[in-house]
């Protein structure tokens, strides 16, 4: 079984509010969730605590595109990390304008403080994952389960006998 570490992102200075998951894989670490750009310093610090640098990450899997889960996916993709997401969410990571417009109506002038700078993912680094299928990522077999409800573009990732639901 793969080792999975919960990385507390201390969103807005609050512990145990937003998390990412560091999954050990045969070919290098995989992240599930990255949180918002505003939490990147906490994520980088947590990764460093496990002797992992951004360049070590083999893939980023996002359960859905809401900003608290995938807001910093563009930064990771711009570092060359492949990003895996539900097919419905993929276009919004490539061009986040509609997502940002929608969130802006809710959060108004708090957008930057809450979520940080949201940047687009280079299209070549975004990989739509068909729900209810498996892939080998970094030498690790992972199943993506369709789990609509919170978001219709939601995937839960099964690694061995563990399910990462976001």
Tab-separated table of C-alpha atoms in Angstrom:
chain	number	residue	atom	x	y	z
A	1	UNK	CA	0.000	0.000	0.000
A	2	UNK	CA	1.191	3.521	-0.769
A	3	UNK	CA	1.977	5.941	1.997
A	4	UNK	CA	-0.332	8.981	2.042
A	5	UNK	CA	0.442	12.102	4.060
A	6	UNK	CA	-2.164	14.737	4.878
A	7	UNK	CA	-0.680	18.203	4.320
A	8	UNK	CA	-2.482	20.914	6.288
A	9	UNK	CA	-2.552	24.105	4.190
A	10	UNK	CA	-3.504	26.382	7.108
A	11	UNK	CA	-6.007	28.230	4.897
A	12	UNK	CA	-6.314	31.833	6.100
A	13	UNK	CA	-4.210	30.892	9.123
A	14	UNK	CA	-6.675	28.222	10.280
A	15	UNK	CA	-5.437	24.672	10.845
A	16	UNK	CA	-7.391	21.657	9.591
A	17	UNK	CA	-9.511	23.664	7.170
A	18	UNK	CA	-7.993	22.861	3.741
A	19	UNK	CA	-5.627	20.001	2.949
A	20	UNK	CA	-3.656	18.378	0.179
A	21	UNK	CA	-2.492	14.770	0.112
A	22	UNK	CA	1.013	13.591	-0.689
A	23	UNK	CA	0.968	10.089	-2.144
A	24	UNK	CA	4.189	8.113	-2.420
A	25	UNK	CA	4.431	6.334	-5.770
A	26	UNK	CA	7.173	4.157	-7.256
A	27	UNK	CA	8.246	6.863	-9.727
A	28	UNK	CA	7.904	9.858	-7.396
A	29	UNK	CA	5.359	11.739	-5.316
A	30	UNK	CA	1.847	12.577	-6.476
A	31	UNK	CA	-0.328	15.360	-5.053
A	32	UNK	CA	-4.074	15.050	-4.633
A	33	UNK	CA	-5.444	18.606	-4.343
A	34	UNK	CA	-3.241	21.684	-4.205
A	35	UNK	CA	-5.510	24.192	-2.491
A	36	UNK	CA	-5.660	27.863	-3.403
A	37	UNK	CA	-2.699	29.997	-4.453
A	38	UNK	CA	-2.983	31.843	-1.133
A	39	UNK	CA	-1.980	28.592	0.615
A	40	UNK	CA	0.971	27.790	-1.659
A	41	UNK	CA	3.597	28.836	0.940
A	42	UNK	CA	2.077	26.403	3.467
A	43	UNK	CA	1.962	23.618	0.856
A	44	UNK	CA	5.569	24.196	-0.178
A	45	UNK	CA	6.625	24.198	3.477
A	46	UNK	CA	4.713	20.968	4.131
A	47	UNK	CA	6.282	19.343	1.075
A	48	UNK	CA	9.753	20.469	2.194
A	49	UNK	CA	9.030	18.788	5.531
A	50	UNK	CA	8.839	15.533	3.545
A	51	UNK	CA	11.946	16.403	1.501
A	52	UNK	CA	9.834	17.023	-1.612
A	53	UNK	CA	10.427	19.926	-3.994
A	54	UNK	CA	7.865	21.103	-6.592
A	55	UNK	CA	10.052	19.616	-9.350
A	56	UNK	CA	9.701	16.186	-7.688
A	57	UNK	CA	5.910	16.067	-8.104
A	58	UNK	CA	4.945	13.625	-10.880
A	59	UNK	CA	1.239	14.552	-11.084
A	60	UNK	CA	-1.496	16.627	-9.488
A	61	UNK	CA	-4.941	15.061	-9.191
A	62	UNK	CA	-7.790	17.435	-8.362
A	63	UNK	CA	-11.124	16.155	-7.119
A	64	UNK	CA	-12.939	19.196	-8.506
A	65	UNK	CA	-12.145	22.724	-9.640
A	66	UNK	CA	-13.428	24.776	-6.710
A	67	UNK	CA	-10.772	27.263	-5.646
A	68	UNK	CA	-10.142	25.739	-2.211
A	69	UNK	CA	-9.245	22.437	-3.894
A	70	UNK	CA	-7.664	23.385	-7.227
A	71	UNK	CA	-7.161	27.146	-7.195
A	72	UNK	CA	-3.383	26.803	-7.580
A	73	UNK	CA	-3.494	24.081	-10.254
A	74	UNK	CA	-2.350	26.600	-12.890
A	75	UNK	CA	0.855	27.335	-10.992
A	76	UNK	CA	1.636	23.627	-10.688
A	77	UNK	CA	0.852	23.040	-14.371
A	78	UNK	CA	3.111	25.975	-15.282
A	79	UNK	CA	5.899	24.178	-13.392
A	80	UNK	CA	5.397	21.251	-15.780
A	81	UNK	CA	3.301	19.058	-13.495
A	82	UNK	CA	0.564	17.129	-15.328
A	83	UNK	CA	-2.861	17.942	-13.844
A	84	UNK	CA	-5.643	15.331	-13.892
A	85	UNK	CA	-9.267	16.413	-13.597
A	86	UNK	CA	-12.814	15.431	-14.563
A	87	UNK	CA	-13.522	16.202	-18.251
A	88	UNK	CA	-16.109	18.850	-17.281
A	89	UNK	CA	-13.530	20.674	-15.143
A	90	UNK	CA	-10.642	20.575	-17.637
A	91	UNK	CA	-11.722	23.594	-19.761
A	92	UNK	CA	-12.054	25.722	-16.606
A	93	UNK	CA	-8.475	24.982	-15.546
A	94	UNK	CA	-7.241	25.940	-19.007
A	95	UNK	CA	-9.317	29.137	-19.097
A	96	UNK	CA	-10.464	30.043	-15.581
A	97	UNK	CA	-12.298	33.244	-16.642
A	98	UNK	CA	-15.813	31.824	-16.145
A	99	UNK	CA	-14.848	30.219	-12.837
A	100	UNK	CA	-13.304	33.472	-11.601
A	101	UNK	CA	-16.312	35.508	-12.720
A	102	UNK	CA	-18.645	33.201	-10.825
A	103	UNK	CA	-16.475	33.204	-7.694
A	104	UNK	CA	-16.075	36.980	-7.959
A	105	UNK	CA	-19.844	37.417	-7.647
A	106	UNK	CA	-19.703	35.538	-4.341
A	107	UNK	CA	-16.437	36.798	-2.829
A	108	UNK	CA	-16.158	40.263	-4.393
A	109	UNK	CA	-13.148	42.242	-3.222
A	110	UNK	CA	-12.022	39.325	-1.011
A	111	UNK	CA	-10.994	37.178	-4.006
A	112	UNK	CA	-7.263	37.955	-3.875
A	113	UNK	CA	-7.044	37.668	-0.083
A	114	UNK	CA	-8.889	34.348	-0.012
A	115	UNK	CA	-7.627	32.599	-3.120
A	116	UNK	CA	-4.484	34.401	-4.310
A	117	UNK	CA	-3.634	34.792	-7.973
A	118	UNK	CA	-5.380	32.200	-10.126
A	119	UNK	CA	-3.460	31.450	-13.328
A	120	UNK	CA	-4.475	29.236	-16.258
A	121	UNK	CA	-3.079	25.772	-16.785
A	122	UNK	CA	-1.206	25.258	-20.048
A	123	UNK	CA	-3.541	23.073	-22.102
A	124	UNK	CA	-0.851	20.475	-22.768
A	125	UNK	CA	-0.542	19.824	-19.013
A	126	UNK	CA	-4.255	19.258	-18.388
A	127	UNK	CA	-5.478	15.667	-18.687
A	128	UNK	CA	-9.188	14.899	-18.555
A	129	UNK	CA	-9.767	11.694	-16.617
A	130	UNK	CA	-12.826	9.745	-17.689
A	131	UNK	CA	-14.796	8.870	-14.567
A	132	UNK	CA	-14.868	5.266	-13.384
A	133	UNK	CA	-11.593	4.369	-15.085
A	134	UNK	CA	-8.119	3.555	-13.794
A	135	UNK	CA	-4.719	4.910	-14.790
A	136	UNK	CA	-1.156	4.219	-13.833
A	137	UNK	CA	0.284	7.480	-12.500
A	138	UNK	CA	3.962	7.525	-11.505
A	139	UNK	CA	3.873	3.727	-11.387
A	140	UNK	CA	0.838	3.634	-9.090
A	141	UNK	CA	-2.572	2.240	-10.082
A	142	UNK	CA	-5.277	4.812	-9.307
A	143	UNK	CA	-9.016	4.531	-9.933
A	144	UNK	CA	-11.062	7.699	-10.449
A	145	UNK	CA	-14.681	7.347	-9.369
A	146	UNK	CA	-17.428	9.677	-10.531
A	147	UNK	CA	-18.825	11.251	-7.367
A	148	UNK	CA	-21.180	14.092	-8.312
A	149	UNK	CA	-23.095	15.866	-5.595
A	150	UNK	CA	-20.956	18.660	-4.186
A	151	UNK	CA	-19.938	19.381	-7.782
A	152	UNK	CA	-21.086	17.501	-10.877
A	153	UNK	CA	-17.452	17.406	-12.007
A	154	UNK	CA	-16.225	15.669	-8.857
A	155	UNK	CA	-13.889	12.656	-8.841
A	156	UNK	CA	-12.830	10.558	-5.871
A	157	UNK	CA	-9.452	8.852	-6.279
A	158	UNK	CA	-8.885	5.334	-5.001
A	159	UNK	CA	-5.312	4.370	-4.157
A	160	UNK	CA	-5.178	0.757	-3.005
A	161	UNK	CA	-7.860	0.482	-0.319
A	162	UNK	CA	-7.984	4.235	0.422
A	163	UNK	CA	-10.384	6.733	-1.139
A	164	UNK	CA	-9.422	10.410	-1.404
A	165	UNK	CA	-12.684	12.306	-1.783
A	166	UNK	CA	-11.670	15.963	-1.581
